[in-house]
PDB file of C-alpha atoms in Angstrom:
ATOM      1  CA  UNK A 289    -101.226 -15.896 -63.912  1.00 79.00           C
ATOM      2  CA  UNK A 290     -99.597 -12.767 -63.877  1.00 92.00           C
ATOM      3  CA  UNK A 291    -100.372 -10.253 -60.600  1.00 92.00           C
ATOM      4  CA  UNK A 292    -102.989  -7.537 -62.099  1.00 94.00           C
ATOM      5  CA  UNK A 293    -103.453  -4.251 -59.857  1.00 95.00           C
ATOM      6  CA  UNK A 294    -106.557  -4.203 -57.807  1.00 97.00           C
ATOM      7  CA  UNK A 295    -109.523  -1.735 -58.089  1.00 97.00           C
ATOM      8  CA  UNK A 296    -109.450   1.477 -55.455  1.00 97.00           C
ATOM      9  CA  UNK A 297    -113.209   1.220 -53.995  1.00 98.00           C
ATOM     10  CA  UNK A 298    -112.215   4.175 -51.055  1.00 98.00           C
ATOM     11  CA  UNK A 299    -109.567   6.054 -50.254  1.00 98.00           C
ATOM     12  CA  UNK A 300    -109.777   8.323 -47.150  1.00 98.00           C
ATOM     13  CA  UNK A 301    -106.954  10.694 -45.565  1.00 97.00           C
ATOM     14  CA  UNK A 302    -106.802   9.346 -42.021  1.00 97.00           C
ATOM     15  CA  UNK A 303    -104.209  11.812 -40.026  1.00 97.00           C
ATOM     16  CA  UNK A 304    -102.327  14.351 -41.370  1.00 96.00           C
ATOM     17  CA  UNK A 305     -98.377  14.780 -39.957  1.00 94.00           C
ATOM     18  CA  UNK A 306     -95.537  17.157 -40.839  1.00 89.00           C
ATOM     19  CA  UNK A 307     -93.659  14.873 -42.873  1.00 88.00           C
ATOM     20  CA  UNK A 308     -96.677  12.652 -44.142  1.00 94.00           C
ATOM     21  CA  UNK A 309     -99.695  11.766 -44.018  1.00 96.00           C
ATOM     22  CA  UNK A 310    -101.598   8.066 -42.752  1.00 98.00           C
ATOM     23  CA  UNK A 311    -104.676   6.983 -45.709  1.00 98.00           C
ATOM     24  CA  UNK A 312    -106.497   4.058 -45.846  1.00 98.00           C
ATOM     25  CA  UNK A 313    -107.693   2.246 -48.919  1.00 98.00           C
ATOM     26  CA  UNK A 314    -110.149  -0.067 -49.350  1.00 98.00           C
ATOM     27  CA  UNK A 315    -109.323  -2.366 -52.370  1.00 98.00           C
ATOM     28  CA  UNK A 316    -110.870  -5.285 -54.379  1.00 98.00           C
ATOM     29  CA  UNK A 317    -108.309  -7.890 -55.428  1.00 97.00           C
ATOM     30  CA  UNK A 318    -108.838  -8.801 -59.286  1.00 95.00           C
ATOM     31  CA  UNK A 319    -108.225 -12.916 -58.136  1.00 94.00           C
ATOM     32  CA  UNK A 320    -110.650 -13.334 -55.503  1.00 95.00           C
ATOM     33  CA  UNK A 321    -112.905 -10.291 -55.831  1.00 96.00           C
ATOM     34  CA  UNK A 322    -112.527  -9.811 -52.136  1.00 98.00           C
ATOM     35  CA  UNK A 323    -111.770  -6.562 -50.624  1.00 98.00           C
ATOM     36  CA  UNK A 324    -109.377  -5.471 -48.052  1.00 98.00           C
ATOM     37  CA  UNK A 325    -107.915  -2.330 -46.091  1.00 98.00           C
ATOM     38  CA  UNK A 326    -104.436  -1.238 -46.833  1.00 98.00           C
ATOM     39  CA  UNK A 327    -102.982   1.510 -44.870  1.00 98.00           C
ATOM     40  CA  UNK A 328    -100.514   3.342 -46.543  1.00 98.00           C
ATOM     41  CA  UNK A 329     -98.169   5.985 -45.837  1.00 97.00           C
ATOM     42  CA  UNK A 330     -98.136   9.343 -47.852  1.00 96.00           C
ATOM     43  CA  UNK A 331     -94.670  11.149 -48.146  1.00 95.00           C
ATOM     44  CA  UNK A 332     -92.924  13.412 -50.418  1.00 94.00           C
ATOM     45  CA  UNK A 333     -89.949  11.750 -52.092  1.00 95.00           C
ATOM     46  CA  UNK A 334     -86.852  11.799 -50.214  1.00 96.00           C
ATOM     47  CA  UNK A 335     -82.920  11.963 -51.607  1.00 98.00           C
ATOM     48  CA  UNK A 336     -79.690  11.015 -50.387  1.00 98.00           C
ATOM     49  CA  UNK A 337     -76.457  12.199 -51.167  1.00 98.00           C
ATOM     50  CA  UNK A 338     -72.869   9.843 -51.868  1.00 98.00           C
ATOM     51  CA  UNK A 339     -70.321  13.086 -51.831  1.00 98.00           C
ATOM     52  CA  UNK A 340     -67.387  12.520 -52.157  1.00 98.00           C
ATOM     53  CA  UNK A 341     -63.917  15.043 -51.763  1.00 97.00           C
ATOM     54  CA  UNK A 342     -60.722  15.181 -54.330  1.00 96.00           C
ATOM     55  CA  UNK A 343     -59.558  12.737 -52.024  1.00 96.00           C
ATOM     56  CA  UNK A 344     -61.865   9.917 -52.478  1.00 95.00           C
ATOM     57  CA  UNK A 345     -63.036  10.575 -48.314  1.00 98.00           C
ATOM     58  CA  UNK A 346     -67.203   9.806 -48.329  1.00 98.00           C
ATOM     59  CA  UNK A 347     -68.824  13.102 -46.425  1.00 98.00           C
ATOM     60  CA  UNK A 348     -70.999  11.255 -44.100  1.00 98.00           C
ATOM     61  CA  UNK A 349     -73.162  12.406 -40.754  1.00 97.00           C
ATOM     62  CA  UNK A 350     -73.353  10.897 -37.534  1.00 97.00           C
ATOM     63  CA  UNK A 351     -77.029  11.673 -35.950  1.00 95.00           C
ATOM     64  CA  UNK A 352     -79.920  10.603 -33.308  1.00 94.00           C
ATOM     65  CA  UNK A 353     -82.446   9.001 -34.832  1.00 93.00           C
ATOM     66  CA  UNK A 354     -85.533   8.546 -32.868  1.00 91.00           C
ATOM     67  CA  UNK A 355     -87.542   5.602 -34.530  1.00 92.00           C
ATOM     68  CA  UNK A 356     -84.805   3.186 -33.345  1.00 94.00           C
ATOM     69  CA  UNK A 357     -83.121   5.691 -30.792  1.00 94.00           C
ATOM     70  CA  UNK A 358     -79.152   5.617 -31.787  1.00 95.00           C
ATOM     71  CA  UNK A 359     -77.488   7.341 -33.733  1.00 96.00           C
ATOM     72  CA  UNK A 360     -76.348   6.403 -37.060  1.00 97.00           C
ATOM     73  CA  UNK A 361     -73.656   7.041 -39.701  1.00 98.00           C
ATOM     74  CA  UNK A 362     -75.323   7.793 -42.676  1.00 98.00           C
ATOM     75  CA  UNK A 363     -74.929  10.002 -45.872  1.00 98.00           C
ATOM     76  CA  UNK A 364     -76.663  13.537 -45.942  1.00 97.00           C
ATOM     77  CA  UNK A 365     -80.415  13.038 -47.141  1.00 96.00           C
ATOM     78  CA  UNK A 366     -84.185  14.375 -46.884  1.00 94.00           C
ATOM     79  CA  UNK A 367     -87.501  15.666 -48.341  1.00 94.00           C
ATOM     80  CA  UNK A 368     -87.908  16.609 -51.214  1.00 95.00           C
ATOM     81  CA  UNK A 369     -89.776  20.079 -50.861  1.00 87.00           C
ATOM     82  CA  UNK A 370     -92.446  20.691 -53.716  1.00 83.00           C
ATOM     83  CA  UNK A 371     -90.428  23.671 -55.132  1.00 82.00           C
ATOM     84  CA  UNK A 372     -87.241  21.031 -55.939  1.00 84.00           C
ATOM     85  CA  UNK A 373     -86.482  18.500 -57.975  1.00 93.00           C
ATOM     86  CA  UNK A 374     -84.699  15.494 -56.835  1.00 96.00           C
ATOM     87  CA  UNK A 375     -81.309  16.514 -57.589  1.00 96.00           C
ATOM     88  CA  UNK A 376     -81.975  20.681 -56.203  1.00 95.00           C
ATOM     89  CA  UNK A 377     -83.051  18.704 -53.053  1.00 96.00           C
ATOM     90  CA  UNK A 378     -80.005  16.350 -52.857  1.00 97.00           C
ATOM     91  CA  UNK A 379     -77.730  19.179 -52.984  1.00 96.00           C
ATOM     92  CA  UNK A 380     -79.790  21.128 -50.930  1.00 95.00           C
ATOM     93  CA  UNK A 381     -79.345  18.533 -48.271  1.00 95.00           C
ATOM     94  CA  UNK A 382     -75.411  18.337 -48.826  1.00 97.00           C
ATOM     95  CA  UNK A 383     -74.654  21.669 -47.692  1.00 95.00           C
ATOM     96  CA  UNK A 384     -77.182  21.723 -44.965  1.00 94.00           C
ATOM     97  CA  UNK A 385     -75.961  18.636 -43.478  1.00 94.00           C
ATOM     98  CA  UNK A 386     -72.433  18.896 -43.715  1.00 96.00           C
ATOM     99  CA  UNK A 387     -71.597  22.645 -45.147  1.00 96.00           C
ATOM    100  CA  UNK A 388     -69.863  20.672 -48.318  1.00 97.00           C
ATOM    101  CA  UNK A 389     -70.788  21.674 -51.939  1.00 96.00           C
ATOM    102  CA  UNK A 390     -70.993  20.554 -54.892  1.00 95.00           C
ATOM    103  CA  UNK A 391     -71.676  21.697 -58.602  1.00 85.00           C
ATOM    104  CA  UNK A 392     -73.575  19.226 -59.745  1.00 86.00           C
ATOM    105  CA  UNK A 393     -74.483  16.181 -58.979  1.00 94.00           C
ATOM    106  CA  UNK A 394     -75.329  12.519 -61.136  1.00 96.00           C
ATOM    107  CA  UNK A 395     -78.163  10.584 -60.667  1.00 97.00           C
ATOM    108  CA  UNK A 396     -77.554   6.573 -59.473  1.00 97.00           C
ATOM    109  CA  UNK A 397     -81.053   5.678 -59.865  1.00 96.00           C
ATOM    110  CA  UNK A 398     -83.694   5.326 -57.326  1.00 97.00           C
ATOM    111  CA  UNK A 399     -85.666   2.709 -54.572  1.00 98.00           C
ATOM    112  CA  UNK A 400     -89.177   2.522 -53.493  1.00 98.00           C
ATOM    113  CA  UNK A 401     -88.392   2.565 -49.857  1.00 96.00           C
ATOM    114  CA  UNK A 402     -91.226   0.446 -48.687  1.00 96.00           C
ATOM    115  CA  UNK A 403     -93.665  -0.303 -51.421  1.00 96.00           C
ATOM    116  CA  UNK A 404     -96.069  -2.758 -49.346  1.00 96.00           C
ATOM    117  CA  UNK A 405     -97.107   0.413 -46.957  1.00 96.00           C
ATOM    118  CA  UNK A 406     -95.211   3.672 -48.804  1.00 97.00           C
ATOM    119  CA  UNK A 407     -95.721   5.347 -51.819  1.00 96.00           C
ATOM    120  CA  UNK A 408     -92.893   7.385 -52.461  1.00 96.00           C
ATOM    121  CA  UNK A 409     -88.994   7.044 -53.688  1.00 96.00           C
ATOM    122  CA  UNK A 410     -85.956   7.411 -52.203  1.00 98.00           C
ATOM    123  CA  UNK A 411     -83.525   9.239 -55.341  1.00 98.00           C
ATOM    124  CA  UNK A 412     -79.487   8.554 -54.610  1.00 98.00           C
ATOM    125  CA  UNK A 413     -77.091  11.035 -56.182  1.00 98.00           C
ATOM    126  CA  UNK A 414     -73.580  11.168 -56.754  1.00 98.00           C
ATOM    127  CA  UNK A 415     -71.611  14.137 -55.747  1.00 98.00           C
ATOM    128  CA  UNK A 416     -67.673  14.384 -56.467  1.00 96.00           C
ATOM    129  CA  UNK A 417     -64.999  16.794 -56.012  1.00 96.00           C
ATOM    130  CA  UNK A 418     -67.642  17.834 -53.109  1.00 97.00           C
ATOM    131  CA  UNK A 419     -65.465  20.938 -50.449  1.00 96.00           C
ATOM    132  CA  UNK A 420     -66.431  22.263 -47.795  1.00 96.00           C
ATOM    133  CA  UNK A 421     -68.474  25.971 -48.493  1.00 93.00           C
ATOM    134  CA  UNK A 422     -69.655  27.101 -44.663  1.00 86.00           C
ATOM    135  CA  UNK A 423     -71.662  26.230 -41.910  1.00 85.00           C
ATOM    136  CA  UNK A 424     -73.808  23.289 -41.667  1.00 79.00           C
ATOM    137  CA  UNK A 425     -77.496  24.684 -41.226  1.00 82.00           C
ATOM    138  CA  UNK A 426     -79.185  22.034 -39.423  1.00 79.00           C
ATOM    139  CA  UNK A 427     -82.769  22.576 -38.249  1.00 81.00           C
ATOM    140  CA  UNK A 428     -84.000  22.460 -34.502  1.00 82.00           C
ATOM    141  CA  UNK A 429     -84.550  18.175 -34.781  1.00 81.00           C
ATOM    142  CA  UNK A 430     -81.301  17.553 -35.806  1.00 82.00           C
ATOM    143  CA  UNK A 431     -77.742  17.257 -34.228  1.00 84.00           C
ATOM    144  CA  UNK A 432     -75.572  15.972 -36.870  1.00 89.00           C
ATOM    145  CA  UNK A 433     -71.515  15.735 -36.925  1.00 94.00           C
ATOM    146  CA  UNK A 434     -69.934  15.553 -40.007  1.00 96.00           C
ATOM    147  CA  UNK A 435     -67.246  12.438 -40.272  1.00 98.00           C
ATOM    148  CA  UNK A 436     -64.826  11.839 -43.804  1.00 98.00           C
ATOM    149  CA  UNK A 437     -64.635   8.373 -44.220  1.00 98.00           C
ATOM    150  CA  UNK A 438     -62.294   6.858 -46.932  1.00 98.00           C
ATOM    151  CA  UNK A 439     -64.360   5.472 -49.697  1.00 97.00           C
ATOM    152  CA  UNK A 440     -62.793   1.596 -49.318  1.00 95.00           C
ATOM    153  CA  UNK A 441     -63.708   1.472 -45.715  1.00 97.00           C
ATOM    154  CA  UNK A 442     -67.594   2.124 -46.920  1.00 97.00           C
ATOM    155  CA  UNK A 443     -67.762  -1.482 -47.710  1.00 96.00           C
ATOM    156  CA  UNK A 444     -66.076  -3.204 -44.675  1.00 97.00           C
ATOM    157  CA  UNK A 445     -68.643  -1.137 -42.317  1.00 98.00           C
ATOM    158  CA  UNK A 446     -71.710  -2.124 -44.022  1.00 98.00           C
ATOM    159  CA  UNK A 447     -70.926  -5.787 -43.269  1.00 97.00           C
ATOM    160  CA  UNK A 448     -69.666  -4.806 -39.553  1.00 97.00           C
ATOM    161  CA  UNK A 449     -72.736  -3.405 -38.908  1.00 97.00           C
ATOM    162  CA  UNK A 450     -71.633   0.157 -38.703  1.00 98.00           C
ATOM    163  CA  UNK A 451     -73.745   1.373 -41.502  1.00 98.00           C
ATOM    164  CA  UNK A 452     -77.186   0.017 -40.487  1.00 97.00           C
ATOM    165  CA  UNK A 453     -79.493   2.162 -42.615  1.00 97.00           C
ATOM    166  CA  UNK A 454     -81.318   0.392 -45.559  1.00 97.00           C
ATOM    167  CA  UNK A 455     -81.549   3.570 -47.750  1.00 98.00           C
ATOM    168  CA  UNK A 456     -77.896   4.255 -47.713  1.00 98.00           C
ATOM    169  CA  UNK A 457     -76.793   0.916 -47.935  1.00 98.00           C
ATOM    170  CA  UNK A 458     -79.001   0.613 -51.032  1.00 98.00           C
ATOM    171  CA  UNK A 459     -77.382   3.913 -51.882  1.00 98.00           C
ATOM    172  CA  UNK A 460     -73.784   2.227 -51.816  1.00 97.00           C
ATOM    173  CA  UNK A 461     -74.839  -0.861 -53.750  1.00 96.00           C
ATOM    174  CA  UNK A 462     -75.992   1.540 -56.341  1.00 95.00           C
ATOM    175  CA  UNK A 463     -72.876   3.475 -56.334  1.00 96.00           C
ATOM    176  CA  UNK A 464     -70.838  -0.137 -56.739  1.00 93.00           C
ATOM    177  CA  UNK A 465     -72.556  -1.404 -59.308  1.00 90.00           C
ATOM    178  CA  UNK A 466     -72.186   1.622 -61.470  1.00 86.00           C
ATOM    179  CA  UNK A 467     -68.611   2.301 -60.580  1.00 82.00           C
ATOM    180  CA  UNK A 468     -67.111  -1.675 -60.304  1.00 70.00           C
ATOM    181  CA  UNK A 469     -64.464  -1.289 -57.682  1.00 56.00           C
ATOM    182  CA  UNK A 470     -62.619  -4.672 -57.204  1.00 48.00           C
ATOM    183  CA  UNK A 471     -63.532  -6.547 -54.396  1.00 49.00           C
ATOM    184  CA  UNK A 472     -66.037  -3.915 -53.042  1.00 49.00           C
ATOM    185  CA  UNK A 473     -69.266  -6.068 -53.284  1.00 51.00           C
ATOM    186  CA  UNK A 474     -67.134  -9.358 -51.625  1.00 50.00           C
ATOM    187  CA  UNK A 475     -68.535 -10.504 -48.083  1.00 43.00           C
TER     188      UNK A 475
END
């Protein structure tokens, strides 16, 4: 039997946050006909950025992150504010971040970051030929320091551990698969 969605009897905003909000729904399941709470967080969409120089050097950010207090090295990323679309955003983010720019930048695809308890999408983006343009412009929550790191090494710290964060390592794999560099995907 194939998995059928199940029938929304309530949905109530619980708390509302600056980045998203906390709702529960209360939901009948189409096998059993029993119903359940789910609790499910609201958020925008977010992006993330691979950019990359004329030198084939990945424009990442080091930064404290508080939910597992340490920092990480990630590529730059956010919200996507309800003016943008995804790609507006993920160059938004770029120069923000790191003070690189780009013209343009090509979509890899996208990831529901949690699905069980989330509803929105992460959206990865390619950026090349990326220079820097000015200042990075980072808001009062972050402290971020830009790093280059050469694009072979990308794969050797993901499996040391280095690169830790789901959404950019999903980013990467993305970026692999679409642009089949020889050995990059080996453990």
């Amino acid at each position: 039997m194939n998995p059928k969605p199940w029938t929304i009897l309530t949905s109530n905003l619980d708390k509302s946050y600056r980045v998203f909000n906390l709702r529960t729904d209360h939901a009948r399941s189409p096998r059993t006909g029993q119903s359940h709470d789910f609790f499910v967080m609201e958020s925008s969409s977010w992006v993330n950025i691979i950019p990359l120089t004329p030198n084939e050097e990945v424009v990442m950010v080091r930064q404290y992150r508080h939910g597992t207090r340490d920092i990480t090295l990630e590529i730059p990323g956010g919200l996507v504010e309800h003016q943008d679309d995804p790609e507006a955003a993920a160059l938004r983010e770029l120069g923000e971040e790191t003070g690189y720019t780009a013209a343009s930048a090509t979509p890899l695809g996208y990831v529901h970051p949690n699905p069980a308890i989330q509803n929105n999408r992460c959206y990865t983006f390619l950026a090349e030929q990326c220079l820097p343009a000015g200042d990075q412009q980072q808001d009062e929550k972050e402290d971020i320091q830009v790093v280059l790191i050469p694009l072979h090494d990308i794969p050797r710290l993901i499996r040391e551990g280095v690169i830790t964060h789901a959404l950019v390592i999903a980013a990467f794999y993305r970026y692999y698969m679409e642009h089949a560099i020889e050995g990059s995907l080996n453990p």
